[in-house]
CSV table of C-alpha atoms and ligand atoms in Angstrom, one decimal:
chain,number,residue,atom,x,y,z
G,266,MET,CA,-0.5,-0.4,0.3
G,267,THR,CA,0.8,3.7,-1.1
G,268,ARG,CA,1.1,6.0,1.8
G,269,PRO,CA,-0.3,9.5,0.4
G,270,ALA,CA,2.5,12.3,0.0
G,271,PRO,CA,2.4,14.6,3.0
G,272,GLY,CA,1.4,17.1,2.5
G,273,ALA,CA,3.3,21.0,2.5
G,274,GLY,CA,3.6,24.5,4.2
G,275,ARG,CA,5.7,26.8,2.4
G,276,PHE,CA,6.7,30.7,2.8
G,277,ALA,CA,7.2,32.9,-0.2
G,278,PRO,CA,8.6,36.5,0.1
G,279,SER,CA,9.3,38.7,-2.8
G,280,PRO,CA,12.9,40.2,-3.6
G,281,SER,CA,12.0,43.3,-2.8
G,282,ALA,CA,14.5,43.9,0.5
G,283,ASP,CA,16.2,42.0,2.9
G,284,LEU,CA,14.1,40.0,4.6
G,285,HIS,CA,12.9,41.8,8.9
G,286,ILE,CA,12.3,40.4,11.8
G,287,GLY,CA,8.8,40.6,10.9
G,288,ASN,CA,9.4,38.4,7.8
G,289,LEU,CA,11.6,35.9,9.5
G,290,ARG,CA,9.2,35.6,12.1
G,291,THR,CA,6.3,35.3,10.2
G,292,ALA,CA,8.6,32.5,8.4
G,293,VAL,CA,9.5,30.6,11.5
G,294,LEU,CA,6.1,30.0,12.3
G,295,ALA,CA,5.3,29.1,8.4
G,296,TRP,CA,8.2,27.3,9.5
G,297,LEU,CA,7.3,25.9,12.7
G,298,PHE,CA,3.5,25.2,11.7
G,299,ALA,CA,4.7,22.3,8.7
G,300,ARG,CA,7.3,20.6,10.8
G,301,SER,CA,4.7,20.4,13.7
G,302,SER,CA,2.5,18.5,11.5
G,303,GLY,CA,4.7,16.2,9.8
G,304,ARG,CA,4.5,18.6,6.3
G,305,ARG,CA,7.2,19.6,4.0
G,306,PHE,CA,8.3,22.8,3.8
G,307,LEU,CA,8.8,24.8,0.3
G,308,LEU,CA,10.4,27.9,-0.8
G,309,ARG,CA,8.8,30.5,-2.9
G,310,ILE,CA,10.8,33.6,-4.4
G,311,GLU,CA,7.6,35.7,-5.8
G,312,ASP,CA,10.1,37.6,-8.5
G,313,LEU,CA,7.0,38.1,-11.2
G,314,ASP,CA,7.0,42.4,-10.5
G,315,ASP,CA,11.3,42.2,-9.1
G,316,ARG,CA,13.1,40.4,-11.1
G,317,ALA,CA,15.7,42.0,-11.7
G,318,HIS,CA,16.8,41.4,-7.6
G,319,ASP,CA,18.7,38.0,-7.8
G,320,ASP,CA,20.9,39.4,-5.1
G,321,VAL,CA,18.2,40.1,-2.8
G,322,ALA,CA,16.6,36.7,-3.2
G,323,ARG,CA,19.8,34.6,-2.6
G,324,ARG,CA,20.3,37.2,0.3
G,325,GLN,CA,16.9,35.9,1.4
G,326,LEU,CA,17.2,32.5,1.0
G,327,ALA,CA,20.7,32.5,3.7
G,328,ASP,CA,18.9,34.6,6.0
G,329,LEU,CA,16.2,31.6,6.5
G,330,ALA,CA,18.9,29.1,6.5
G,331,ALA,CA,21.0,31.3,8.9
G,332,ILE,CA,18.2,30.8,11.7
G,333,GLY,CA,17.8,26.9,11.1
G,334,ILE,CA,14.7,27.1,8.9
G,335,THR,CA,15.5,24.0,6.4
G,336,TRP,CA,13.2,23.0,3.6
G,337,ASP,CA,12.8,20.7,0.6
G,338,ASP,CA,13.5,20.8,-3.1
G,339,GLU,CA,14.7,23.7,-5.0
G,340,PRO,CA,13.4,26.9,-4.3
G,341,GLN,CA,10.9,28.0,-6.9
G,342,TRP,CA,11.1,31.0,-8.8
G,343,GLN,CA,7.9,33.0,-9.7
G,344,SER,CA,9.2,34.5,-12.9
G,345,HIS,CA,10.5,30.6,-14.6
G,346,HIS,CA,6.5,29.3,-14.0
G,347,ARG,CA,5.3,32.1,-16.7
G,348,ASP,CA,4.3,29.1,-19.3
G,349,CYS,CA,2.3,28.1,-16.3
G,350,TYR,CA,0.0,30.4,-15.5
G,351,ASP,CA,-0.5,31.8,-19.0
G,352,THR,CA,-2.4,28.1,-19.5
G,353,VAL,CA,-4.7,28.5,-16.8
G,354,VAL,CA,-5.6,31.7,-17.7
G,355,HIS,CA,-5.9,30.4,-21.1
G,356,ALA,CA,-8.3,27.4,-19.8
G,357,LEU,CA,-10.2,29.8,-17.8
G,358,SER,CA,-10.5,31.9,-20.7
G,359,ALA,CA,-11.8,28.8,-22.6
G,360,ARG,CA,-15.2,28.7,-19.4
G,361,GLY,CA,-16.1,31.9,-20.6
G,362,LEU,CA,-14.6,32.8,-17.3
G,363,VAL,CA,-12.2,36.1,-18.6
G,364,TYR,CA,-11.8,39.5,-20.1
G,365,GLU,CA,-10.3,42.2,-20.7
G,366,CYS,CA,-10.7,45.4,-18.1
G,367,TYR,CA,-10.0,48.5,-19.7
G,368,CYS,CA,-10.1,50.5,-16.3
G,369,SER,CA,-7.4,52.7,-15.2
G,370,ARG,CA,-7.0,52.5,-10.9
G,371,LYS,CA,-8.8,56.7,-11.5
G,372,ASP,CA,-11.6,54.7,-13.1
G,373,ILE,CA,-12.0,52.4,-10.7
G,374,LEU,CA,-11.9,54.5,-7.7
G,375,SER,CA,-14.6,57.2,-9.9
G,376,ALA,CA,-16.8,54.4,-11.5
G,377,PRO,CA,-20.3,54.6,-9.7
G,378,ARG,CA,-21.7,51.7,-7.1
G,379,ALA,CA,-24.1,50.0,-5.6
G,380,PRO,CA,-25.1,51.5,-2.2
G,381,HIS,CA,-23.6,48.0,0.0
G,382,ALA,CA,-20.6,47.5,-3.1
G,383,PRO,CA,-17.6,46.6,-0.1
G,384,GLU,CA,-15.2,49.1,-0.6
G,385,GLY,CA,-11.9,48.1,-3.3
G,386,ALA,CA,-13.8,46.0,-5.1
G,387,TYR,CA,-13.7,46.4,-9.0
G,388,PRO,CA,-17.0,47.8,-9.7
G,389,GLY,CA,-17.4,45.9,-12.9
G,390,THR,CA,-17.3,48.4,-15.5
G,391,CYS,CA,-15.9,46.3,-18.1
G,392,ARG,CA,-17.7,42.9,-17.7
G,393,GLU,CA,-20.8,43.4,-19.9
G,394,LEU,CA,-19.6,45.5,-22.9
G,395,THR,CA,-20.3,44.4,-26.2
G,396,GLU,CA,-18.1,43.1,-28.8
G,397,PRO,CA,-18.6,46.9,-30.9
G,398,GLU,CA,-17.5,48.5,-27.2
G,399,ARG,CA,-14.8,46.1,-27.1
G,400,THR,CA,-13.4,47.1,-30.1
G,401,ALA,CA,-13.2,51.0,-29.4
G,402,ARG,CA,-11.8,50.7,-26.3
G,403,ARG,CA,-9.2,47.8,-27.2
G,404,GLU,CA,-8.5,51.2,-29.8
G,405,SER,CA,-8.1,54.1,-27.6
G,406,GLY,CA,-6.3,53.1,-24.9
G,407,ARG,CA,-2.9,51.2,-23.4
G,408,PRO,CA,-3.8,47.1,-23.0
G,409,PRO,CA,-6.2,45.6,-20.7
G,410,ALA,CA,-5.8,43.8,-18.4
G,411,LEU,CA,-7.4,40.7,-17.7
G,412,ARG,CA,-9.8,39.8,-15.1
G,413,LEU,CA,-12.1,36.7,-13.7
G,414,ARG,CA,-15.5,36.8,-14.2
G,415,ALA,CA,-16.6,35.8,-10.9
G,416,ASP,CA,-20.3,34.4,-9.7
G,417,VAL,CA,-20.0,34.8,-5.7
G,418,SER,CA,-19.4,38.2,-3.9
G,419,GLU,CA,-18.4,36.3,-1.2
G,420,PHE,CA,-16.6,32.9,0.0
G,421,THR,CA,-15.8,31.6,2.7
G,422,VAL,CA,-12.1,30.0,3.9
G,423,THR,CA,-10.7,28.1,6.9
G,424,ASP,CA,-8.2,30.2,9.1
G,425,LEU,CA,-6.4,28.1,12.2
G,426,VAL,CA,-5.8,31.2,13.7
G,427,HIS,CA,-9.3,33.5,12.4
G,428,GLY,CA,-11.4,31.0,12.0
G,429,SER,CA,-13.9,30.7,9.5
G,430,TYR,CA,-13.9,33.7,7.6
G,431,THR,CA,-16.1,35.2,5.0
G,432,GLY,CA,-14.2,38.0,2.6
G,433,VAL,CA,-15.3,39.2,-0.3
G,434,VAL,CA,-14.5,37.7,-3.8
G,435,ASP,CA,-14.9,40.4,-7.0
G,436,ASP,CA,-13.5,40.1,-10.5
G,437,PHE,CA,-10.4,40.6,-9.0
G,438,VAL,CA,-7.8,40.9,-11.7
G,439,LEU,CA,-5.6,37.4,-13.8
G,440,ARG,CA,-3.0,39.9,-15.7
G,441,ARG,CA,-2.3,42.6,-15.6
G,442,GLY,CA,-2.5,45.6,-18.8
G,443,ASP,CA,2.0,45.5,-17.8
G,444,GLY,CA,1.0,41.1,-19.3
G,445,VAL,CA,2.3,40.3,-15.9
G,446,PRO,CA,0.7,37.5,-14.0
G,447,ALA,CA,-1.2,38.3,-10.8
G,448,TYR,CA,-0.1,37.6,-7.4
G,449,ASN,CA,-3.4,36.0,-6.9
G,450,LEU,CA,-3.6,33.7,-9.5
G,451,ALA,CA,0.4,33.0,-9.5
G,452,VAL,CA,0.0,32.2,-5.1
G,453,VAL,CA,-2.8,29.6,-5.9
G,454,VAL,CA,-1.4,28.0,-8.9
G,455,ASP,CA,2.6,27.7,-7.4
G,456,ASP,CA,0.4,26.8,-3.9
G,457,ALA,CA,-1.0,23.6,-5.9
G,458,VAL,CA,1.0,22.5,-8.6
G,459,SER,CA,3.4,22.2,-5.4
G,460,GLY,CA,1.5,20.2,-2.9
G,461,VAL,CA,0.7,23.7,-0.4
G,462,ASP,CA,-2.4,22.5,1.4
G,463,GLN,CA,-1.3,24.2,4.5
G,464,VAL,CA,-0.9,28.6,3.8
G,465,VAL,CA,0.9,30.3,6.4
G,466,ARG,CA,1.2,33.6,6.0
G,467,GLY,CA,1.2,37.8,7.6
G,468,ASP,CA,-2.3,38.7,8.4
G,469,ASP,CA,-2.3,41.5,6.0
G,470,LEU,CA,-3.1,38.8,3.3
G,471,LEU,CA,-6.8,37.7,4.4
G,472,SER,CA,-8.7,39.5,2.8
G,473,SER,CA,-7.1,38.3,-0.2
G,474,SER,CA,-7.6,35.2,0.5
G,475,PRO,CA,-11.1,34.4,-0.1
G,476,ARG,CA,-10.4,35.3,-3.8
G,477,GLN,CA,-7.9,33.4,-4.3
G,478,ALA,CA,-9.6,30.2,-2.7
G,479,TYR,CA,-12.5,30.9,-4.4
G,480,LEU,CA,-10.0,30.8,-8.0
G,481,GLY,CA,-8.4,27.6,-6.8
G,482,ALA,CA,-12.1,26.0,-5.5
G,483,LEU,CA,-13.0,27.0,-9.6
G,484,LEU,CA,-9.7,24.8,-10.9
G,485,ASP,CA,-11.0,22.6,-9.1
G,486,TYR,CA,-7.6,22.6,-6.2
G,487,PRO,CA,-8.1,21.1,-2.7
G,488,PRO,CA,-8.4,23.7,-0.8
G,489,PRO,CA,-5.3,24.4,1.6
G,490,VAL,CA,-5.9,25.3,4.9
G,491,TYR,CA,-4.1,28.7,6.4
G,492,ALA,CA,-2.8,30.0,9.1
G,493,HIS,CA,-2.6,34.3,8.7
G,494,VAL,CA,-0.1,35.8,11.4
G,495,PRO,CA,-0.2,38.9,13.6
G,496,LEU,CA,2.1,41.1,11.6
G,497,VAL,CA,4.9,43.1,13.8
G,498,LEU,CA,5.2,47.0,14.3
G,499,ASN,CA,7.6,49.7,14.7
G,500,PRO,CA,7.2,51.2,18.7
G,501,GLU,CA,5.2,54.0,15.6
G,502,GLY,CA,2.5,51.1,15.6
G,503,LYS,CA,2.8,51.2,12.1
G,504,ARG,CA,3.8,48.6,10.6
G,505,LEU,CA,8.0,47.2,11.0
G,506,ALA,CA,9.6,48.7,7.9
G,507,LYS,CA,13.6,48.2,7.2
G,508,ARG,CA,13.7,51.9,7.5
G,509,ASP,CA,12.5,51.0,11.5
G,510,GLY,CA,16.7,50.3,11.8
G,511,ALA,CA,18.3,47.1,13.9
G,512,VAL,CA,15.8,45.1,12.1
G,513,THR,CA,17.6,43.1,8.9
G,514,LEU,CA,20.4,39.7,9.8
G,515,ALA,CA,22.9,41.9,9.4
G,516,GLU,CA,22.0,44.4,12.0
G,517,LEU,CA,20.7,42.2,14.4
G,518,GLY,CA,23.1,38.7,13.6
G,519,ALA,CA,21.2,35.7,13.2
G,520,LEU,CA,21.9,34.3,17.0
G,521,ARG,CA,20.1,37.2,18.4
G,522,ALA,CA,17.5,37.7,16.2
G,523,PHE,CA,16.9,33.9,16.9
G,524,SER,CA,16.3,35.1,20.6
G,525,VAL,CA,14.4,38.0,19.5
G,526,LEU,CA,11.8,36.4,17.9
G,527,SER,CA,11.6,33.1,19.8
G,528,ASP,CA,10.9,35.5,23.0
G,529,SER,CA,8.3,37.6,20.9
G,530,LEU,CA,5.8,34.8,20.4
G,531,GLY,CA,6.6,33.3,24.4
G,532,TRP,CA,9.0,30.1,23.8
G,533,PRO,CA,12.2,31.7,24.6
G,534,SER,CA,14.5,29.1,23.1
G,535,ALA,CA,18.4,28.8,21.9
G,536,ASN,CA,17.8,27.4,18.0
G,537,ILE,CA,14.2,26.3,16.3
G,538,THR,CA,15.0,22.8,17.1
G,539,GLU,CA,14.0,23.7,20.4
G,540,LEU,CA,11.1,26.0,19.7
G,541,LEU,CA,9.9,23.3,17.6
G,542,GLY,CA,9.8,21.3,21.2
G,543,GLN,CA,8.1,24.0,22.2
G,544,PHE,CA,5.6,25.7,19.5
G,545,ASP,CA,2.0,25.0,20.5
G,546,PRO,CA,0.1,26.4,17.2
G,547,THR,CA,-3.7,27.4,19.9
G,548,ARG,CA,-1.1,29.0,22.6
G,549,LEU,CA,0.3,31.9,19.3
G,550,PRO,CA,0.1,35.5,20.6
G,551,ARG,CA,-3.3,36.2,19.0
G,552,ALA,CA,-1.9,39.9,19.0
G,553,PRO,CA,0.4,42.1,16.1
G,554,TRP,CA,4.2,42.3,18.4
G,555,THR,CA,5.2,45.5,18.4
G,556,TYR,CA,9.5,45.3,18.0
G,557,GLN,CA,11.8,47.9,20.2
G,558,PRO,CA,15.2,47.9,18.1
G,559,VAL,CA,17.7,47.3,20.2
W,68,LIG,N1,5.0,37.4,-1.1
W,68,LIG,C1,4.3,37.4,-0.5
W,68,LIG,C2,4.7,39.0,0.3
W,68,LIG,O1,5.7,38.9,0.4
W,68,LIG,C3,3.9,37.1,0.5
W,68,LIG,C4,2.6,35.6,-0.5
W,68,LIG,C5,1.8,34.6,0.2
W,68,LIG,O2,2.2,34.4,1.0
W,68,LIG,O3,0.8,34.3,0.0
W,68,LIG,O4,3.9,39.8,1.2
W,69,ZN,ZN1,-12.7,47.9,-16.1
């Protein structure tokens, strides 16, 4: 009898800047959730926007290794998967689930919307255009984005931190006007293709998860379980950023960084193996952690 392959968790940084202590804390939590549940752990560089930043990505991988994170398989680079995203967009398109959108950001903000339409949701301006209207729009402007024709307005995901979470699904972008696959598409395709069934990341992405889970359901992908973990704040209560100082491994050193972040979780440990021994997902701090630069 063959045993089913274990599922996988992952960490998926964008290579826009060196990882700071907040990013590292999320990475450690993703690793802990995966390893404590017998899962494999994968890394993915989300470089669709930042393809020039290979050096940053390499430093991110080195920093993750320096705090003891281990991973299975070679790290994946999203910029190598363009064909895969295109194939999925074509398949959705063949099902009538994709349409061109000619709106600028400004058009979207100023478009009339229904009284109870959720904040930030696409108002559907280009959804029902006739073919002659599309031709006219196509000739007059820049290349269109491609949007998903969603037939729901909300969707529910299961989150290990937030419980059952229901959030907005709109006709979100699958491919940008400049041809770059959208984050919401790439993340769903990559997670499914690589067998990820546990998505642990910062809770700034919680509100994106219903869109992603809905797209996954349309594509018949098995739904992952989510854990959106609290962000790290600076002493002013804003999201921690590199400019806050003393936040990167280059500035802190791996030992110091590890001790600060394991303290912040309430499980002081000297290394990641010791931390894994103490990790209890049900006792994870629910509030954001305020980092005091040391
Ligand atoms: N690349 C995203 C970020 O760095 C994370 C995407 C994800 O975990 O789904 O914010
Ligand atoms: Zn539009």
